[in-house]
Coordinates of C-alpha atoms in Angstrom, one line a residue:
M95 CA 28.8 -11.4 -14.0
G96 CA 31.1 -8.9 -12.6
R97 CA 31.1 -6.3 -9.9
S98 CA 29.3 -3.6 -11.9
T99 CA 26.4 -6.0 -12.7
T100 CA 26.2 -7.0 -9.1
A101 CA 26.0 -3.4 -8.0
V102 CA 23.1 -2.9 -10.4
M103 CA 21.2 -5.9 -9.1
L104 CA 21.7 -5.0 -5.5
L105 CA 20.6 -1.5 -6.3
G106 CA 17.5 -3.0 -7.7
L107 CA 16.7 -4.6 -4.4
A108 CA 17.8 -1.6 -2.4
T109 CA 15.5 0.8 -4.1
S110 CA 12.6 -1.7 -4.5
G111 CA 10.8 -0.6 -1.4
V112 CA 11.4 -3.8 0.5
A113 CA 10.4 -1.7 3.4
S114 CA 7.0 -1.4 1.9
T115 CA 7.1 -5.0 0.8
G116 CA 7.3 -6.0 4.5
M117 CA 5.3 -3.1 5.9
A118 CA 2.8 -1.9 3.5
Q119 CA 0.9 -5.0 4.7
A120 CA 1.9 -4.5 8.2
E121 CA -1.3 -2.9 9.4
T122 CA -3.5 -3.9 12.2
V123 CA -6.8 -5.4 11.5
A124 CA -9.0 -2.7 10.2
P125 CA -10.1 -1.1 13.4
P126 CA -13.5 -2.4 14.3
V127 CA -15.7 0.5 14.5
A128 CA -13.2 2.1 12.2
S129 CA -15.7 1.6 9.6
E130 CA -18.5 3.7 10.6
Q131 CA -16.5 4.9 7.6
V132 CA -16.4 8.6 7.0
A133 CA -15.9 9.1 3.3
P134 CA -12.8 9.7 1.3
G135 CA -12.9 13.5 1.4
V136 CA -14.0 13.6 5.0
P137 CA -12.1 15.9 7.3
S138 CA -11.0 13.4 9.9
P139 CA -9.0 11.2 10.4
P140 CA -6.6 12.3 7.7
V141 CA -5.8 8.9 6.2
E142 CA -8.7 6.6 5.9
P143 CA -12.5 7.0 5.4
R144 CA -13.5 5.6 8.7
A145 CA -14.8 6.5 12.2
P146 CA -15.0 7.0 15.1
A147 CA -12.8 10.0 15.1
P148 CA -9.4 10.1 16.7
S149 CA -9.2 11.8 20.1
V150 CA -5.9 13.5 19.2
P151 CA -5.3 16.2 16.6
G152 CA -3.5 15.0 13.6
S153 CA -4.1 11.4 14.5
T154 CA -4.1 8.8 11.7
E155 CA -5.7 6.1 13.9
P156 CA -9.1 6.0 15.5
A157 CA -9.4 4.2 18.8
L158 CA -9.7 0.4 18.5
T159 CA -12.8 -1.0 19.9
T160 CA -14.6 -4.3 20.0
T161 CA -18.2 -3.2 19.6
V162 CA -20.3 -2.1 16.7
D163 CA -23.4 -0.1 17.5
A164 CA -25.6 0.3 14.5
S165 CA -28.3 2.0 16.5
R166 CA -26.5 5.4 16.4
A167 CA -24.4 7.4 14.0
P168 CA -20.7 7.6 14.8
S169 CA -19.5 10.5 16.9
V170 CA -18.6 13.7 15.1
P171 CA -14.8 14.1 15.0
A172 CA -13.3 16.9 17.0
R173 CA -11.7 19.8 15.1
F174 CA -8.3 21.2 16.0
G175 CA -6.4 24.1 14.8
A176 CA -6.9 24.6 11.0
D177 CA -8.8 21.3 10.5
G178 CA -11.6 21.4 8.0
P179 CA -15.3 20.9 8.7
T180 CA -16.2 17.5 10.0
R181 CA -18.6 15.0 8.6
T182 CA -21.1 12.5 10.1
A183 CA -22.6 9.4 8.6
R184 CA -25.7 9.8 6.4
G185 CA -27.7 7.3 8.5
T186 CA -27.6 5.4 11.7
S187 CA -27.1 2.0 10.2
W188 CA -25.8 3.0 6.8
D189 CA -23.6 5.5 5.0
A190 CA -22.4 6.3 1.5
W191 CA -19.3 8.3 0.6
G192 CA -17.1 9.1 -2.4
E193 CA -14.8 11.5 -4.1
G194 CA -14.4 12.6 -7.7
R195 CA -10.9 14.1 -8.2
A196 CA -9.3 16.0 -11.1
R197 CA -5.8 17.5 -11.2
V198 CA -4.1 19.4 -14.0
N199 CA -0.3 19.6 -13.8
Q200 CA 2.3 21.8 -15.4
S201 CA 6.0 21.2 -14.9
T202 CA 9.1 22.8 -16.1
A203 CA 11.5 21.0 -18.4
F204 CA 14.5 19.8 -16.5
G205 CA 17.4 17.5 -17.2
V206 CA 17.5 14.0 -15.7
D207 CA 21.1 12.8 -16.5
D208 CA 24.6 13.9 -17.3
V209 CA 23.8 14.4 -21.0
G210 CA 20.8 16.7 -20.5
T211 CA 18.0 14.3 -21.4
S212 CA 14.8 16.2 -20.5
A213 CA 11.9 14.9 -18.5
N214 CA 9.2 14.5 -21.0
Q215 CA 6.1 14.9 -18.8
R216 CA 5.3 18.6 -18.9
T217 CA 1.5 19.0 -19.0
W218 CA -0.9 16.2 -17.9
A219 CA -4.1 15.6 -16.1
Q220 CA -4.9 13.0 -13.4
S221 CA -8.2 11.7 -12.1
R222 CA -9.6 9.4 -9.4
V223 CA -13.1 8.2 -8.5
L224 CA -13.8 6.6 -5.1
A225 CA -17.2 5.4 -4.2
G226 CA -18.3 3.3 -1.2
G227 CA -20.9 2.5 1.4
R228 CA -21.6 0.5 4.5
W229 CA -24.7 -1.2 5.9
A230 CA -25.2 -2.5 9.4
P231 CA -28.3 -4.6 9.6
S232 CA -27.7 -5.3 13.3
D233 CA -25.5 -4.2 16.2
T234 CA -23.1 -7.0 15.5
L235 CA -22.9 -7.2 11.7
R236 CA -21.7 -4.7 9.1
F237 CA -21.0 -4.9 5.4
E238 CA -18.7 -2.5 3.4
L239 CA -18.0 -1.9 -0.2
E240 CA -15.7 0.7 -1.8
L241 CA -14.4 0.9 -5.4
D242 CA -11.5 2.9 -6.9
A243 CA -11.6 3.7 -10.7
L244 CA -10.1 6.1 -13.2
S245 CA -7.1 6.4 -10.9
G246 CA -3.9 8.2 -12.0
F247 CA -2.9 9.5 -15.4
L248 CA -5.8 10.7 -17.6
V249 CA -4.6 12.8 -20.6
G250 CA -1.6 14.8 -21.6
D251 CA 2.1 14.0 -21.7
A252 CA 2.4 10.3 -20.8
M253 CA 5.5 9.2 -18.9
R254 CA 7.9 7.5 -21.3
L255 CA 11.0 7.3 -19.2
G256 CA 11.8 3.9 -17.8
T257 CA 9.7 2.0 -20.4
T258 CA 12.5 1.0 -22.8
F259 CA 12.6 -2.6 -21.7
T260 CA 10.4 -2.5 -18.6
P261 CA 6.7 -2.4 -19.6
R262 CA 5.5 -1.2 -16.2
P263 CA 8.2 0.5 -14.1
F264 CA 5.8 2.3 -11.8
P265 CA 3.2 0.6 -9.5
L266 CA 0.6 3.2 -10.7
A267 CA 1.1 3.6 -14.4
L268 CA 1.9 7.1 -15.6
D269 CA 0.8 6.5 -19.1
G270 CA -3.0 5.8 -18.7
N271 CA -2.8 2.0 -18.5
D272 CA -4.6 2.1 -15.1
R273 CA -7.6 4.0 -16.2
V274 CA -9.6 0.9 -17.1
R275 CA -8.9 -0.8 -13.8
I276 CA -11.6 -0.9 -11.1
I277 CA -10.0 -1.8 -7.8
P278 CA -12.1 -3.2 -4.9
R279 CA -10.6 -1.3 -2.0
K280 CA -13.3 -2.6 0.3
A281 CA -15.6 -5.6 0.0
N282 CA -15.8 -7.1 3.5
V283 CA -18.0 -8.2 6.3
L284 CA -17.4 -7.4 10.0
W285 CA -18.9 -9.5 12.8
T286 CA -18.8 -8.7 16.5
T287 CA -19.1 -11.3 19.1
S288 CA -18.8 -11.3 22.9
V289 CA -15.1 -12.2 22.7
G290 CA -13.9 -10.1 19.8
Q291 CA -14.4 -9.0 16.3
L292 CA -13.9 -10.9 13.0
S293 CA -13.4 -9.2 9.7
L294 CA -13.2 -10.9 6.3
G295 CA -12.7 -9.6 2.8
A296 CA -11.0 -6.8 0.9
Q297 CA -9.8 -4.0 3.1
T298 CA -7.6 -0.9 3.2
F299 CA -5.8 0.2 6.2
N300 CA -3.4 2.5 7.9
W301 CA -1.0 1.9 10.8
G302 CA 0.7 4.5 12.9
T303 CA 1.8 7.6 11.0
G304 CA 1.0 6.0 7.6
M305 CA 4.6 6.1 6.5
L306 CA 4.6 2.4 5.7
A307 CA 1.1 1.0 5.7
N308 CA -1.1 3.7 4.2
D309 CA -4.8 3.6 3.2
G310 CA -4.3 5.7 0.1
A311 CA -7.1 8.1 0.8
G312 CA -4.4 10.3 2.3
A313 CA -4.7 14.0 2.8
A314 CA -8.2 14.0 1.3
Q315 CA -9.6 13.2 4.8
N316 CA -9.2 16.7 6.2
D317 CA -6.8 18.0 3.7
G318 CA -4.1 17.1 6.2
L319 CA -0.8 18.7 6.3
Q320 CA 0.7 17.2 3.2
F321 CA 1.1 18.5 -0.4
G322 CA 0.1 16.4 -3.4
D323 CA -2.3 13.5 -3.3
A324 CA -2.5 9.9 -2.3
W325 CA -3.1 7.6 -5.3
M326 CA -2.5 4.0 -4.3
G327 CA -3.1 2.7 -0.9
S328 CA -2.5 -0.8 0.4
V329 CA -5.3 -3.2 -0.4
V330 CA -5.5 -6.7 0.9
A331 CA -7.9 -9.6 1.1
R332 CA -7.8 -10.2 4.9
A333 CA -9.1 -12.5 7.6
A334 CA -8.6 -10.8 11.0
F335 CA -9.6 -11.1 14.6
L336 CA -9.4 -8.4 17.2
T337 CA -10.1 -8.7 20.9
K338 CA -9.8 -6.8 24.2
P339 CA -9.1 -9.7 26.5
F340 CA -8.8 -7.6 29.6
A341 CA -11.9 -5.4 29.1
G342 CA -13.0 -6.1 32.7
S343 CA -9.7 -4.9 34.3
K344 CA -9.8 -2.1 36.8
T345 CA -6.6 -0.7 35.3
D346 CA -7.1 1.7 32.5
F347 CA -4.0 0.7 30.5
V348 CA -4.8 -3.1 30.7
R349 CA -8.5 -2.5 30.0
A350 CA -7.7 -0.6 26.8
L351 CA -5.3 -3.2 25.4
S352 CA -6.4 -4.5 22.0
L353 CA -4.7 -7.6 20.5
F354 CA -5.1 -8.6 16.9
V355 CA -4.0 -11.2 14.4
A356 CA -4.5 -11.2 10.6
A357 CA -3.7 -13.2 7.5
D358 CA -3.4 -11.2 4.3
F359 CA -3.3 -11.8 0.6
V360 CA -2.1 -8.7 -1.1
L361 CA -4.2 -7.2 -3.9
R362 CA -2.2 -4.0 -4.5
D363 CA 0.5 -1.9 -2.8
D364 CA 3.8 -0.3 -3.7
N365 CA 5.5 -3.6 -4.2
A366 CA 2.9 -6.1 -5.4
S367 CA -0.1 -6.2 -7.7
V368 CA -2.1 -9.3 -8.2
F369 CA -3.5 -7.8 -11.3
D370 CA 0.0 -7.8 -12.8
G371 CA 1.0 -11.3 -11.7
D372 CA 2.6 -10.7 -8.3
L373 CA 1.7 -13.0 -5.4
A374 CA 2.3 -11.8 -1.9
G375 CA 1.0 -12.9 1.5
A376 CA 1.5 -11.7 5.1
G377 CA 0.8 -12.7 8.6
V378 CA 0.2 -9.9 11.2
I379 CA 0.2 -9.9 15.0
G380 CA 0.1 -6.7 17.0
A381 CA -1.2 -4.8 20.0
R382 CA -2.5 -1.3 20.5
V383 CA -3.6 0.6 23.6
E384 CA -5.0 4.1 24.0
T385 CA -5.7 5.7 27.4
G386 CA -6.6 9.3 27.4
P387 CA -4.0 11.4 25.6
T388 CA -1.6 8.5 25.0
A389 CA -1.6 5.8 22.4
L390 CA 1.0 3.1 21.8
G391 CA 1.2 0.3 19.3
A392 CA 3.5 -2.6 18.3
L393 CA 3.4 -4.8 15.2
V394 CA 5.2 -7.9 13.9
V395 CA 4.7 -8.9 10.3
G396 CA 6.0 -11.8 8.2
R397 CA 5.7 -11.3 4.4
R398 CA 6.5 -13.6 1.5
Q399 CA 6.3 -12.3 -2.1
V400 CA 6.8 -14.1 -5.4
D401 CA 7.3 -11.4 -8.1
R402 CA 5.7 -11.5 -11.6
L403 CA 7.6 -13.3 -14.3
D404 CA 10.6 -11.3 -15.5
P405 CA 11.6 -12.3 -19.1
N406 CA 15.2 -11.1 -18.3
R407 CA 15.7 -13.6 -15.5
P408 CA 17.4 -16.8 -16.8
G409 CA 15.3 -20.0 -16.6
A410 CA 12.0 -18.2 -16.4
T411 CA 12.3 -18.2 -12.6
R412 CA 10.5 -15.7 -10.4
S413 CA 12.2 -13.8 -7.7
L414 CA 11.3 -14.4 -4.0
T415 CA 11.4 -12.0 -1.1
T416 CA 10.8 -13.0 2.5
V417 CA 11.0 -10.4 5.3
A418 CA 10.0 -9.9 8.9
V419 CA 8.9 -6.4 10.0
F420 CA 9.1 -5.0 13.6
D421 CA 7.3 -1.7 14.1
A422 CA 6.7 0.5 17.2
W423 CA 4.5 3.6 17.2
G424 CA 3.4 6.1 19.9
R425 CA 1.5 9.3 20.2
H426 CA 0.9 11.7 23.1
R427 CA -1.2 14.8 23.3
L428 CA -0.6 17.8 25.7
D429 CA -3.2 20.4 26.4
L430 CA -1.4 23.7 26.7
G431 CA -4.4 25.8 27.8
R432 CA -6.2 28.6 25.9
A433 CA -7.5 26.0 23.4
Q434 CA -3.9 25.1 22.3
H435 CA -2.7 21.5 21.9
L436 CA 0.7 19.9 21.2
T437 CA 0.7 16.4 19.8
L438 CA 3.9 14.4 19.7
E439 CA 4.2 11.2 17.5
A440 CA 6.9 8.8 16.5
E441 CA 7.3 5.5 14.6
A442 CA 10.2 3.3 14.0
T443 CA 10.6 0.2 11.8
L444 CA 13.2 -2.6 11.3
I445 CA 13.0 -5.0 8.4
A446 CA 15.1 -8.1 8.0
G447 CA 15.0 -11.0 5.6
R448 CA 16.2 -12.5 2.3
S449 CA 15.5 -11.8 -1.4
T450 CA 16.5 -13.4 -4.7
R451 CA 15.7 -10.3 -6.7
P452 CA 19.5 -9.6 -7.2
L453 CA 21.0 -12.1 -9.6
S454 CA 24.7 -12.2 -10.0
D455 CA 27.7 -14.3 -9.1
E456 CA 27.9 -12.6 -5.7
T457 CA 24.2 -13.2 -4.8
L458 CA 23.4 -16.6 -6.3
A459 CA 22.0 -17.6 -2.9
G460 CA 20.1 -14.4 -2.5
A461 CA 20.8 -11.1 -0.7
D462 CA 20.2 -10.3 3.0
V463 CA 17.7 -7.4 3.8
L464 CA 18.4 -5.2 6.7
Q465 CA 16.6 -1.8 6.7
L466 CA 15.6 0.9 9.1
G467 CA 13.2 3.8 8.9
G468 CA 11.3 6.1 11.1
L469 CA 10.0 9.6 11.8
V470 CA 9.1 11.9 14.6
R471 CA 6.4 14.6 14.3
A472 CA 5.2 17.5 16.5
R473 CA 1.9 19.3 15.8
W474 CA 0.8 22.5 17.4
D475 CA -2.8 23.6 17.1
V476 CA -4.2 27.0 18.1
D477 CA -8.0 26.5 17.9
P478 CA -9.1 30.2 18.2
A479 CA -6.8 31.3 15.4
H480 CA -7.7 28.2 13.2
L481 CA -3.9 27.7 12.9
T482 CA -1.9 24.5 12.8
A483 CA 1.9 24.2 12.6
A484 CA 3.8 20.9 12.3
L485 CA 7.4 19.7 12.1
E486 CA 8.3 16.3 10.8
A487 CA 11.8 14.7 10.7
G488 CA 12.2 11.4 9.0
Y489 CA 14.9 8.8 8.1
A490 CA 15.0 6.1 5.5
S491 CA 18.2 4.1 5.5
G492 CA 20.5 3.9 2.5
D493 CA 23.2 1.6 1.3
N494 CA 26.8 2.8 1.2
D495 CA 28.1 -0.3 -0.5
P496 CA 25.8 -1.5 -3.3
R497 CA 28.4 -4.3 -4.1
D498 CA 27.9 -6.3 -0.9
R499 CA 25.2 -8.9 -0.2
V500 CA 23.1 -6.8 2.1
A501 CA 20.3 -4.5 0.9
R502 CA 19.9 -1.7 3.3
T503 CA 17.9 1.0 1.5
F504 CA 14.5 1.6 3.2
S505 CA 11.5 3.1 1.4
M506 CA 8.5 4.7 3.0
N507 CA 5.0 4.3 1.5
S508 CA 4.6 6.3 -1.7
D509 CA 1.4 7.9 -0.3
H510 CA 3.3 9.4 2.6
N511 CA 4.2 12.7 0.9
V512 CA 7.1 15.0 1.9
G513 CA 6.6 17.9 -0.5
F514 CA 5.6 16.9 -4.0
V515 CA 8.5 17.9 -6.3
L516 CA 11.6 16.1 -5.2
F517 CA 10.3 12.7 -4.1
D518 CA 7.2 12.6 -6.2
H519 CA 8.5 14.0 -9.4
V520 CA 12.2 14.5 -9.8
L521 CA 13.7 11.4 -8.3
P522 CA 11.2 9.0 -10.1
M523 CA 12.1 10.5 -13.4
M524 CA 15.8 10.3 -12.8
T525 CA 15.7 6.7 -11.7
A526 CA 13.4 5.8 -14.6
R527 CA 15.9 7.3 -17.0
A528 CA 18.7 5.2 -15.4
I529 CA 17.1 1.9 -16.2
D530 CA 16.5 3.0 -19.8
R531 CA 20.3 3.2 -20.1
L532 CA 21.2 -0.1 -18.4
A533 CA 20.9 -2.3 -21.6
A534 CA 23.2 0.0 -23.6
P535 CA 26.0 -1.8 -25.6
A536 CA 28.5 0.2 -23.6
L537 CA 27.5 -1.8 -20.5
S538 CA 26.3 -5.2 -21.4
G539 CA 23.6 -4.9 -24.2
T540 CA 21.3 -7.1 -22.1
P541 CA 18.6 -5.7 -19.8
P542 CA 19.3 -6.9 -16.3
A543 CA 16.6 -8.7 -14.3
S544 CA 14.6 -6.9 -11.7
A545 CA 15.2 -3.5 -13.4
R546 CA 11.8 -2.2 -12.5
F547 CA 12.7 -2.3 -8.8
L548 CA 15.4 0.4 -9.5
V549 CA 12.7 3.0 -10.1
N550 CA 11.6 5.2 -7.2
P551 CA 7.7 5.1 -7.2
G552 CA 7.5 8.5 -5.5
A553 CA 8.7 7.3 -2.1
V554 CA 11.0 8.8 0.6
S555 CA 14.0 6.5 0.2
N556 CA 17.7 6.7 1.2
A557 CA 16.9 10.1 2.8
A558 CA 16.9 12.1 6.0
Y559 CA 14.6 15.2 6.0
L560 CA 13.1 18.0 7.9
H561 CA 9.6 19.1 6.8
P562 CA 7.8 22.0 8.6
V563 CA 4.3 22.9 7.4
V564 CA 2.0 25.8 8.5
K565 CA -1.8 25.7 7.8
W566 CA -4.2 28.5 8.4
R567 CA -7.9 28.8 7.8
P568 CA -8.7 32.6 7.9
L569 CA -12.3 31.8 6.8
E570 CA -14.2 28.6 7.2
P571 CA -14.0 27.5 3.5
V572 CA -10.5 29.0 2.8
E573 CA -7.3 27.4 3.7
L574 CA -3.7 28.5 3.1
R575 CA -0.7 26.2 3.5
L576 CA 3.0 26.7 3.3
G577 CA 5.7 24.1 3.5
Y578 CA 9.5 23.6 3.3
A579 CA 11.5 20.4 3.0
F580 CA 15.2 20.0 3.4
A581 CA 16.5 16.5 2.4
V582 CA 19.8 14.8 2.3
A583 CA 20.8 11.3 1.3
A584 CA 21.2 8.9 4.2
S585 CA 24.1 7.2 2.3
D586 CA 25.9 7.6 -1.0
V587 CA 23.6 8.5 -3.9
A588 CA 23.9 5.7 -6.5
D589 CA 22.4 6.1 -10.0
A590 CA 22.0 2.6 -11.4
W591 CA 23.5 3.4 -14.8
Q592 CA 26.3 5.6 -13.5
T593 CA 27.2 3.1 -10.8
A594 CA 27.4 0.3 -13.3
I595 CA 29.7 2.0 -15.7
N596 CA 32.0 3.2 -12.8
G597 CA 32.8 -0.3 -11.6
G598 CA 30.1 -0.6 -9.0
F599 CA 31.2 2.5 -7.0
S600 CA 28.3 4.7 -5.9
T601 CA 28.0 7.4 -8.6
T602 CA 25.4 10.1 -8.7
P603 CA 23.0 10.9 -11.7
G604 CA 25.5 13.6 -12.7
G605 CA 28.4 11.2 -12.9
R606 CA 30.1 12.1 -9.6
V607 CA 31.7 9.1 -7.9
F608 CA 31.0 9.3 -4.2
G609 CA 29.4 12.7 -4.9
G610 CA 27.4 15.0 -2.7
R611 CA 24.5 13.9 -0.6
V612 CA 22.3 17.1 -0.4
Y613 CA 19.1 16.6 -2.4
G614 CA 18.1 20.2 -1.9
H615 CA 15.5 22.6 -0.6
E616 CA 11.9 22.4 -1.6
L617 CA 9.3 25.2 -1.1
D618 CA 5.6 24.4 -1.4
A619 CA 2.4 26.5 -1.2
R620 CA -1.3 25.7 -1.5
V621 CA -4.5 27.6 -1.4
S622 CA -7.9 26.0 -1.5
W623 CA -11.6 26.8 -1.1
T624 CA -13.8 24.1 0.3
P625 CA -17.5 25.2 0.6
T626 CA -20.1 22.8 1.9
L627 CA -23.0 22.3 -0.6
P628 CA -26.5 20.9 0.0
G629 CA -26.7 17.3 0.9
A630 CA -23.4 17.4 2.9
V631 CA -21.4 17.5 -0.4
R632 CA -18.1 19.3 -0.2
L633 CA -16.4 21.0 -3.1
L634 CA -12.7 21.6 -3.3
L635 CA -11.1 24.1 -5.7
G636 CA -7.6 25.3 -5.4
A637 CA -4.0 25.3 -6.6
E638 CA -0.6 24.3 -5.2
G639 CA 2.9 24.7 -6.4
G640 CA 6.4 23.6 -5.5
L641 CA 10.0 24.6 -6.4
L642 CA 13.1 22.5 -5.8
V643 CA 16.5 24.2 -5.4
P644 CA 18.8 21.2 -6.1
G645 CA 21.7 20.3 -3.9
S646 CA 25.1 18.7 -4.4
A647 CA 23.6 15.2 -5.0
F648 CA 22.6 16.5 -8.5
D649 CA 25.9 18.1 -9.4
G650 CA 26.7 17.3 -13.0
V651 CA 23.1 16.8 -14.1
Q652 CA 22.8 18.9 -17.2
N653 CA 20.0 21.4 -17.7
L654 CA 18.5 20.5 -14.3
G655 CA 17.8 24.1 -13.4
T656 CA 15.3 24.6 -10.6
P657 CA 12.5 22.1 -11.2
W658 CA 9.0 23.3 -10.4
L659 CA 5.5 21.9 -10.6
V660 CA 2.1 23.6 -10.3
R661 CA -1.3 22.0 -10.1
G662 CA -4.9 23.0 -10.4
M663 CA -7.2 21.0 -8.1
A664 CA -10.9 20.2 -8.2
S665 CA -12.7 17.6 -6.1
V666 CA -16.3 16.7 -5.2
R667 CA -16.7 14.8 -1.9
W668 CA -19.8 13.4 -0.4

């Protein structure tokens, strides 16, 4: 195999989300009381249906604890700025929650390559049903169950790009194949002892900002500050132990220190699905401390994944990826007076390891993995005005040389949304189109192995971005939201097909060798009405829309225009 084939294979690894492969499982043990579970659709925290509530506005992590008290309902989350109404458990020792979601999407036709091939998904509907509950028969024992069904594409224009020789290019199928699946997001038991807490069974989780390990309930929790929806979530079968070994210390910081260890078998995430034949396991160790307005966390994860059988790999072998993940996260809240709050948050991740996904004469022994990602976020809440403003800046490393033996492209979790047109819609279609062209006679006539890893699943990858959002609740059930995203490539933009036919030199979807790096400007808006009905049931009705003004990274793409997407939203949450 020559240089161009090598470039394609390394691109497959680079865009495969190895960052998620290592990190989507890199979550702490599901926080102990974190399962007084508020429902998916509950206002707080904004990522996972669980309680007690965070003490910091915009937090995605409740405080870790080592006790479970079934004699009382969890505390009511505090509301900040434009946060929606809060929810408490339905009973002192039990709770039940759920969400029924429907979305109707309309997109413009836009070109996805240099010959003007049009994105075929114009009008389609999506759905999701989450239902769960918990029961605590004693102060030290709790059971949880939550199921996910009818998730993803429902009816309309099914996604056809990327399916020419790869039957399942997206983790969540966009053609309706996932509708019949019922995923056990939670099926676990949690036991508290005098020395710590043990949890066992299927669990979802979130760590830090949620950019890597994400529960997948996402913005539904308090409608957050994101646009679009979370659809996947990281689900694992986990055995975990958490303890506060210095709970008797006189020093606040030492007393609040939580240590945890976990062993995971991955059921589903951005990179692996046991239902499709992938086998992935991870070991997790970490620490977290929260004292007053400050919270800090550190995590180390080792993950090993054997991918499903790829008929295009010679010898019917399976590719293997082994990575180590190092993550640091912190958050601090400042009270500004007059019921105003400023919350600062940051997370950084380094991933290193080896993978045999690339298969060429240059990577017969595998490729090295070395990736970096992170974000910083500031959130300002003005409680009397019911106003929240946030600014997020993020970075996901890219790879300037797809021909070498190091895969450097980092991918955030697909449920961490930055807008919902560029990363969720345009780039997935362009990358899917690229793999349809890879088996063309003009190249090799043979589909390359690992082609599905070339498709962006809707994740921030090879990008640096700025993303301000303003949210205002002029009336209790009414919310208005405006957002803007400016994104550039962190390294050269390399379309798999174009790069292959240009000798392995990074080439954009429009055929520009070492072309521009500006992805463009995205404008988003959302309006929603969320009344509370009898029985603590919340209804959500609304609409959101986004428009992308493409940048130089898409020069040469024919009939691209200004891609837009509008959605009608309806949800029932209980």
